[in-house]
Amino acid sequence: MSDQFDFSVDKGPVECLGKTFQNDEERRNYFTELLREKLKDPEFRSIEGFPLGEDEDILALSDPPYYTACPNPWMGEFIEQWEQEKPTKQEGYKYHREPFAADVSEGKNDPIYNAHSYHTKVPHKAIMRYILHYTEPGDIVFDGFCGTGMTGVAAQMCGDIGTVQSLGYRVERDGTILQEETDEEGKNVWKPFSKLGARKAVLNDLSPAATFIAYNYNIPVDIVQFEREAKRILDEVEEECGWMYETIHTDGKTKGKINYTVWSDVFVCPSCVNEVVFWNEAVDQKAGKVKDSFPCPHCHAEMTKQNMDRAWETFYDSALNENIKQAKQVPVLINYSINGYKGRFEKKPDEFDYELIEKIDQKEIPYWFPTNRLPDGYNTRQPIRSHGITHMHHFYTKRNLWTLASIYNRSNPNFYSSQLAMWWTLTKLYRYRWAGGVPGAGGGPMAGTLYIPSIIKDISVLFSAKDVFNKSIRKKKLLSNLNFQPISTQSSENNKIKNDTLDYIFIDPPFGSNLNYSELSSLWESWLKIMTNNTSEAIENSVQEKGPAEYRSIMTSCFKEAYRLLKPGRWMTVEFSNTKASVWNTIQTALTDAGFIVSNVAGLDKKQGSIKAVTTSTAVKKDLVISAYKPNGGFEDRFIKEANSEDGVWDFIGTHLKYLIVTKKSGANLVHIPERDPRILYDQLISYYVRKGYNIPLSSQEFQKGLAERFEERDDMFFLHDQVVEYDKARAKFSGQVQLSLFVDDEKSAIDWLRDYLKRKPGTYSDIHPNFMQQMSANSWKAGEKQPELQDLLNLNFLRYDGKDEVPSQIHSYLSTNFKDLRKLDKNDEALKAKAKDRWYVPDPNKEADLEKVRLKSLLKEYEGYKEGKGKLKEVRREALRAGFKQDYQNKNFNNIMLIAKRLKPEIIDEDETLLMYFDYASMVVED
């Protein structure tokens, strides 16, 4: 590795944390020595997630105080300085934002985004929309799972007028940002919603690879000098290593330069035990596909890849000083170019090519390269098992390893971020594929895995390096106006930052078992010489002995830390992508356990999904975005005094309604806001009370009755008085009914569907049944959930008109609206009563209270039955469990909850937010 190059933009005196230095190099040296001393402190090294690496390697990679490849001890100082530098607010200013509820769609086809790959990324332009909505210029944004640092880029690009305008916004001369909205008359108008100006970003990640990439995205660089050094390095490496990528044209004399070489696995025929080159026999090159079965070239026996064994070979590994055994692979195709000739050429390897490979293999690489053993893990076991790849250098062919080591030796950390892309793609992970019928046009490593394919596209480092460096240069030009943002490498569970200091948090955390980040990053980090400390990695991973409970515990700790850091009344956005209901509930439970209150869930379409998102039938094509807020201090103080009274209930609801969106549109239509539904509001109330350890002072019926008395109701949603005025204005423009879209997969959602259906169309059993069964057949019922009969659901939750008394208002309204001959009839009219007879309808709150008592008695009776016996319960009613857990919580019978939980399948609780909430609280109390 070469000496540190100084690519800083400021060559003269620089200011940093209240100190003046002659230049950036002096600044770096000063803080490096302070960091060196910090590294000697055992308490500092005991911080959660402290990476695995030697002091000198941590110091070599770091650029303190801005970026440290370990916990950053200067984060708090930056925040204190920024707070003092914030623009003065106008007198009487009070922060208030509704949740950002619009679905966001931002593609990945952006030179900044594409400058470096990573396991998952959110486009910076998508993040900008959230930051502009929730913050003002100078505000401090935090990302505790920063990955490649897109939040830092987004925060700073909020001050770039061109980028802001590219999002579809307008910018006034005074910096006011306008977005297009629809006014009361249905006309499109431009309304102010934010201010142009950079925000400050504080970034953190557990992975040294991630924070290093983030640092290189958020560092100002002298582009001219960077480009000059890049050219020098590439020229020197070309001169040294060019001979390793030479081949002879089919004319037998003209030399060409290899673009890539295709390598194939070799198998053994199960019938004749002769070797079979997979490429030669299994690949139909004209059709561009791999055959399902094919004959052995020796004995003609029909074979498949599954019924053949690999051919293995043993050879001496000089880097390890031992013999190793690996799957046999042979070169089968060379793609090359000739200087002065148009296009590319292809040929089978000839004697020159085999001799060249042998010559390279016999030489020793004169530079350092990583020889770490692969850490034991879920993904890392795959290449060991399939191909005998046990150490990091085994992922590369000898010539690519040599050339990458040569670039590394001539580089410094400012170039590493470009190399990181090559350290991943120029490996045996790269698959040879066909795209659009063109051989070799597709491929790439399989996302989220360390899968070694049977047909490898071994791309020349010399061919790829220029393109990779050019991408990096282009990125740095586009980001030339950015400033340093402080970055820390550690767990998000314990940041040395003061309470209530951050203005906004945007995070894209790990999602259960979707990706094993530390394992996938180990290849990059082996070159950086610093590895992720996965002890506190938020993941479900059998090798790490982490299941849903461990994942939830770590995520809860991270969210509690975020809650501590965020200012009261401010927002956190959590980007989420997982198909499993249990992980979705884990995230929501962890949020509420930490103290956050979820206000809205919207969509984020990143357009080009990862390989898994595109090819897996169960994968999520659109990520979800959770908007959650930290209650303001005034409410928290009042709640302590009011919790055991009705005043506490209505104070909570009134405060919560302020944080909910008033209208939501889909195309030209208004849509139902589920967070304003009385049942969802009651669930939020219960959740808040349980997390705080208080009894719930009102039943569901008492709550709904009080809600109707104190707040404004529209379309089965509740509003504050000033909110309902705004809603009515928007509602007046829409003639259609605002309908609720429901996915029926358990008893609760079935009741919700029936409630919505009957409010719109009170009907007889024969009317309801076919529609209900259509919903049931269209959706998958939750595993382990007992499926109730329609008649039972109707009897326990709704009322049937018997034709005796006057027609209920709900049925009367429906009939008089939809039947001409029944219009303007009195509710006691016999014709109306005859038409209304046997129709089911939703009871009004007064009658619903009596009905709920009957339903609750039935549910609790079933719950008591679950206590009998000792074996696992095969089928249960989640509604009965919810009712029973709630009763046991109120009565402080926490052992009952634990006993029942032991008899349930784990997914029944993991996939139900309400059950999980009661179970977590009971677990905590019983454990204490």
PDB file of N, CA, C and O in Angstrom, residues 468-508:
ATOM      1  N   VAL A 468     -14.407   1.120 -13.813  1.00  0.00           N
ATOM      2  CA  VAL A 468     -14.710   1.305 -12.391  1.00  0.00           C
ATOM      3  C   VAL A 468     -14.178   2.648 -11.904  1.00  0.00           C
ATOM      4  O   VAL A 468     -14.880   3.396 -11.203  1.00  0.00           O
ATOM      5  N   PHE A 469     -12.933   2.976 -12.278  1.00  0.00           N
ATOM      6  CA  PHE A 469     -12.363   4.256 -11.853  1.00  0.00           C
ATOM      7  C   PHE A 469     -13.095   5.429 -12.496  1.00  0.00           C
ATOM      8  O   PHE A 469     -13.304   6.469 -11.870  1.00  0.00           O
ATOM      9  N   ASN A 470     -13.501   5.273 -13.757  1.00  0.00           N
ATOM     10  CA  ASN A 470     -14.242   6.355 -14.417  1.00  0.00           C
ATOM     11  C   ASN A 470     -15.585   6.609 -13.732  1.00  0.00           C
ATOM     12  O   ASN A 470     -16.018   7.757 -13.603  1.00  0.00           O
ATOM     13  N   LYS A 471     -16.256   5.527 -13.300  1.00  0.00           N
ATOM     14  CA  LYS A 471     -17.502   5.688 -12.549  1.00  0.00           C
ATOM     15  C   LYS A 471     -17.248   6.457 -11.259  1.00  0.00           C
ATOM     16  O   LYS A 471     -18.027   7.324 -10.855  1.00  0.00           O
ATOM     17  N   SER A 472     -16.151   6.102 -10.608  1.00  0.00           N
ATOM     18  CA  SER A 472     -15.822   6.764  -9.341  1.00  0.00           C
ATOM     19  C   SER A 472     -15.528   8.240  -9.567  1.00  0.00           C
ATOM     20  O   SER A 472     -15.960   9.103  -8.786  1.00  0.00           O
ATOM     21  N   ILE A 473     -14.799   8.553 -10.634  1.00  0.00           N
ATOM     22  CA  ILE A 473     -14.467   9.949 -10.945  1.00  0.00           C
ATOM     23  C   ILE A 473     -15.740  10.731 -11.268  1.00  0.00           C
ATOM     24  O   ILE A 473     -15.930  11.862 -10.809  1.00  0.00           O
ATOM     25  N   ARG A 474     -16.622  10.105 -12.048  1.00  0.00           N
ATOM     26  CA  ARG A 474     -17.877  10.782 -12.398  1.00  0.00           C
ATOM     27  C   ARG A 474     -18.695  11.061 -11.147  1.00  0.00           C
ATOM     28  O   ARG A 474     -19.291  12.131 -10.998  1.00  0.00           O
ATOM     29  N   LYS A 475     -18.734  10.066 -10.233  1.00  0.00           N
ATOM     30  CA  LYS A 475     -19.472  10.246  -8.981  1.00  0.00           C
ATOM     31  C   LYS A 475     -18.894  11.412  -8.197  1.00  0.00           C
ATOM     32  O   LYS A 475     -19.630  12.263  -7.674  1.00  0.00           O
ATOM     33  N   LYS A 476     -17.567  11.465  -8.088  1.00  0.00           N
ATOM     34  CA  LYS A 476     -16.927  12.506  -7.293  1.00  0.00           C
ATOM     35  C   LYS A 476     -17.142  13.886  -7.912  1.00  0.00           C
ATOM     36  O   LYS A 476     -17.242  14.882  -7.202  1.00  0.00           O
ATOM     37  N   LYS A 477     -17.234  13.955  -9.233  1.00  0.00           N
ATOM     38  CA  LYS A 477     -17.536  15.231  -9.879  1.00  0.00           C
ATOM     39  C   LYS A 477     -18.950  15.687  -9.528  1.00  0.00           C
ATOM     40  O   LYS A 477     -19.186  16.862  -9.261  1.00  0.00           O
ATOM     41  N   LEU A 478     -19.902  14.741  -9.529  1.00  0.00           N
ATOM     42  CA  LEU A 478     -21.285  15.086  -9.207  1.00  0.00           C
ATOM     43  C   LEU A 478     -21.453  15.471  -7.738  1.00  0.00           C
ATOM     44  O   LEU A 478     -22.375  16.193  -7.383  1.00  0.00           O
ATOM     45  N   LEU A 479     -20.545  14.957  -6.898  1.00  0.00           N
ATOM     46  CA  LEU A 479     -20.623  15.225  -5.467  1.00  0.00           C
ATOM     47  C   LEU A 479     -19.530  16.186  -5.002  1.00  0.00           C
ATOM     48  O   LEU A 479     -19.179  16.212  -3.820  1.00  0.00           O
ATOM     49  N   SER A 480     -19.001  16.970  -5.920  1.00  0.00           N
ATOM     50  CA  SER A 480     -17.844  17.809  -5.609  1.00  0.00           C
ATOM     51  C   SER A 480     -18.146  18.897  -4.579  1.00  0.00           C
ATOM     52  O   SER A 480     -17.230  19.423  -3.955  1.00  0.00           O
ATOM     53  N   ASN A 481     -19.436  19.233  -4.410  1.00  0.00           N
ATOM     54  CA  ASN A 481     -19.781  20.301  -3.458  1.00  0.00           C
ATOM     55  C   ASN A 481     -20.089  19.780  -2.055  1.00  0.00           C
ATOM     56  O   ASN A 481     -20.453  20.558  -1.176  1.00  0.00           O
ATOM     57  N   LEU A 482     -19.951  18.473  -1.844  1.00  0.00           N
ATOM     58  CA  LEU A 482     -20.257  17.922  -0.529  1.00  0.00           C
ATOM     59  C   LEU A 482     -19.146  18.220   0.470  1.00  0.00           C
ATOM     60  O   LEU A 482     -17.990  18.430   0.097  1.00  0.00           O
ATOM     61  N   ASN A 483     -19.508  18.215   1.730  1.00  0.00           N
ATOM     62  CA  ASN A 483     -18.551  18.412   2.817  1.00  0.00           C
ATOM     63  C   ASN A 483     -18.469  17.145   3.653  1.00  0.00           C
ATOM     64  O   ASN A 483     -19.323  16.260   3.569  1.00  0.00           O
ATOM     65  N   PHE A 484     -17.429  17.069   4.496  1.00  0.00           N
ATOM     66  CA  PHE A 484     -17.282  15.926   5.381  1.00  0.00           C
ATOM     67  C   PHE A 484     -18.503  15.786   6.282  1.00  0.00           C
ATOM     68  O   PHE A 484     -19.018  16.761   6.810  1.00  0.00           O
ATOM     69  N   GLN A 485     -18.953  14.551   6.459  1.00  0.00           N
ATOM     70  CA  GLN A 485     -20.002  14.239   7.424  1.00  0.00           C
ATOM     71  C   GLN A 485     -19.453  13.202   8.405  1.00  0.00           C
ATOM     72  O   GLN A 485     -18.817  12.230   7.977  1.00  0.00           O
ATOM     73  N   PRO A 486     -19.635  13.358   9.703  1.00  0.00           N
ATOM     74  CA  PRO A 486     -19.058  12.406  10.657  1.00  0.00           C
ATOM     75  C   PRO A 486     -19.663  11.018  10.517  1.00  0.00           C
ATOM     76  O   PRO A 486     -20.886  10.865  10.427  1.00  0.00           O
ATOM     77  N   ILE A 487     -18.790  10.008  10.501  1.00  0.00           N
ATOM     78  CA  ILE A 487     -19.203   8.616  10.302  1.00  0.00           C
ATOM     79  C   ILE A 487     -18.542   7.751  11.369  1.00  0.00           C
ATOM     80  O   ILE A 487     -17.351   7.883  11.640  1.00  0.00           O
ATOM     81  N   SER A 488     -19.329   6.865  11.944  1.00  0.00           N
ATOM     82  CA  SER A 488     -18.839   5.992  13.014  1.00  0.00           C
ATOM     83  C   SER A 488     -19.074   4.536  12.645  1.00  0.00           C
ATOM     84  O   SER A 488     -20.059   4.207  11.973  1.00  0.00           O
ATOM     85  N   THR A 489     -18.157   3.651  13.081  1.00  0.00           N
ATOM     86  CA  THR A 489     -18.262   2.225  12.810  1.00  0.00           C
ATOM     87  C   THR A 489     -18.497   1.491  14.124  1.00  0.00           C
ATOM     88  O   THR A 489     -17.562   1.274  14.905  1.00  0.00           O
ATOM     89  N   GLN A 490     -19.736   1.110  14.368  1.00  0.00           N
ATOM     90  CA  GLN A 490     -20.102   0.457  15.620  1.00  0.00           C
ATOM     91  C   GLN A 490     -21.554   0.029  15.547  1.00  0.00           C
ATOM     92  O   GLN A 490     -22.229   0.257  14.541  1.00  0.00           O
ATOM     93  N   SER A 491     -22.044  -0.592  16.614  1.00  0.00           N
ATOM     94  CA  SER A 491     -23.456  -0.934  16.692  1.00  0.00           C
ATOM     95  C   SER A 491     -24.284   0.333  16.902  1.00  0.00           C
ATOM     96  O   SER A 491     -23.814   1.312  17.476  1.00  0.00           O
ATOM     97  N   SER A 492     -25.536   0.285  16.444  1.00  0.00           N
ATOM     98  CA  SER A 492     -26.454   1.410  16.664  1.00  0.00           C
ATOM     99  C   SER A 492     -27.090   1.353  18.042  1.00  0.00           C
ATOM    100  O   SER A 492     -27.971   2.149  18.358  1.00  0.00           O
ATOM    101  N   GLU A 493     -26.653   0.411  18.891  1.00  0.00           N
ATOM    102  CA  GLU A 493     -27.252   0.252  20.209  1.00  0.00           C
ATOM    103  C   GLU A 493     -26.711   1.238  21.238  1.00  0.00           C
ATOM    104  O   GLU A 493     -27.304   1.419  22.297  1.00  0.00           O
ATOM    105  N   ASN A 494     -25.559   1.855  20.959  1.00  0.00           N
ATOM    106  CA  ASN A 494     -24.957   2.708  21.984  1.00  0.00           C
ATOM    107  C   ASN A 494     -24.075   3.774  21.345  1.00  0.00           C
ATOM    108  O   ASN A 494     -22.891   3.573  21.129  1.00  0.00           O
ATOM    109  N   ASN A 495     -24.664   4.916  21.028  1.00  0.00           N
ATOM    110  CA  ASN A 495     -23.919   6.038  20.461  1.00  0.00           C
ATOM    111  C   ASN A 495     -23.632   7.072  21.546  1.00  0.00           C
ATOM    112  O   ASN A 495     -24.503   7.392  22.347  1.00  0.00           O
ATOM    113  N   LYS A 496     -22.410   7.579  21.561  1.00  0.00           N
ATOM    114  CA  LYS A 496     -22.032   8.556  22.588  1.00  0.00           C
ATOM    115  C   LYS A 496     -22.493   9.954  22.171  1.00  0.00           C
ATOM    116  O   LYS A 496     -21.709  10.862  21.908  1.00  0.00           O
ATOM    117  N   ILE A 497     -23.817  10.102  22.099  1.00  0.00           N
ATOM    118  CA  ILE A 497     -24.433  11.373  21.721  1.00  0.00           C
ATOM    119  C   ILE A 497     -25.446  11.724  22.798  1.00  0.00           C
ATOM    120  O   ILE A 497     -26.101  10.848  23.355  1.00  0.00           O
ATOM    121  N   LYS A 498     -25.605  12.994  23.076  1.00  0.00           N
ATOM    122  CA  LYS A 498     -26.513  13.436  24.133  1.00  0.00           C
ATOM    123  C   LYS A 498     -27.974  13.157  23.774  1.00  0.00           C
ATOM    124  O   LYS A 498     -28.329  13.047  22.599  1.00  0.00           O
ATOM    125  N   ASN A 499     -28.802  13.079  24.795  1.00  0.00           N
ATOM    126  CA  ASN A 499     -30.241  12.868  24.611  1.00  0.00           C
ATOM    127  C   ASN A 499     -30.875  14.021  23.823  1.00  0.00           C
ATOM    128  O   ASN A 499     -30.429  15.166  23.903  1.00  0.00           O
ATOM    129  N   ASP A 500     -31.919  13.695  23.069  1.00  0.00           N
ATOM    130  CA  ASP A 500     -32.789  14.700  22.435  1.00  0.00           C
ATOM    131  C   ASP A 500     -32.002  15.707  21.595  1.00  0.00           C
ATOM    132  O   ASP A 500     -32.191  16.926  21.726  1.00  0.00           O
ATOM    133  N   THR A 501     -31.120  15.206  20.717  1.00  0.00           N
ATOM    134  CA  THR A 501     -30.281  16.123  19.937  1.00  0.00           C
ATOM    135  C   THR A 501     -30.528  16.050  18.432  1.00  0.00           C
ATOM    136  O   THR A 501     -30.123  16.966  17.712  1.00  0.00           O
ATOM    137  N   LEU A 502     -31.171  15.004  17.938  1.00  0.00           N
ATOM    138  CA  LEU A 502     -31.326  14.823  16.495  1.00  0.00           C
ATOM    139  C   LEU A 502     -32.688  15.324  16.018  1.00  0.00           C
ATOM    140  O   LEU A 502     -33.693  15.186  16.710  1.00  0.00           O
ATOM    141  N   ASP A 503     -32.693  15.898  14.806  1.00  0.00           N
ATOM    142  CA  ASP A 503     -33.932  16.467  14.272  1.00  0.00           C
ATOM    143  C   ASP A 503     -34.747  15.465  13.464  1.00  0.00           C
ATOM    144  O   ASP A 503     -35.963  15.621  13.330  1.00  0.00           O
ATOM    145  N   TYR A 504     -34.093  14.450  12.927  1.00  0.00           N
ATOM    146  CA  TYR A 504     -34.800  13.481  12.073  1.00  0.00           C
ATOM    147  C   TYR A 504     -33.918  12.248  11.921  1.00  0.00           C
ATOM    148  O   TYR A 504     -32.687  12.341  11.915  1.00  0.00           O
ATOM    149  N   ILE A 505     -34.564  11.081  11.836  1.00  0.00           N
ATOM    150  CA  ILE A 505     -33.839   9.823  11.635  1.00  0.00           C
ATOM    151  C   ILE A 505     -34.423   9.095  10.434  1.00  0.00           C
ATOM    152  O   ILE A 505     -35.646   8.933  10.325  1.00  0.00           O
ATOM    153  N   PHE A 506     -33.545   8.677   9.521  1.00  0.00           N
ATOM    154  CA  PHE A 506     -33.951   7.808   8.410  1.00  0.00           C
ATOM    155  C   PHE A 506     -33.074   6.570   8.471  1.00  0.00           C
ATOM    156  O   PHE A 506     -31.848   6.675   8.448  1.00  0.00           O
ATOM    157  N   ILE A 507     -33.687   5.396   8.579  1.00  0.00           N
ATOM    158  CA  ILE A 507     -32.895   4.174   8.627  1.00  0.00           C
ATOM    159  C   ILE A 507     -33.479   3.103   7.717  1.00  0.00           C
ATOM    160  O   ILE A 507     -34.678   3.027   7.484  1.00  0.00           O
ATOM    161  N   ASP A 508     -32.582   2.279   7.216  1.00  0.00           N
ATOM    162  CA  ASP A 508     -32.908   1.129   6.378  1.00  0.00           C
ATOM    163  C   ASP A 508     -32.250  -0.087   7.036  1.00  0.00           C
ATOM    164  O   ASP A 508     -31.180  -0.516   6.646  1.00  0.00           O
TER     165      ASP A 508
END
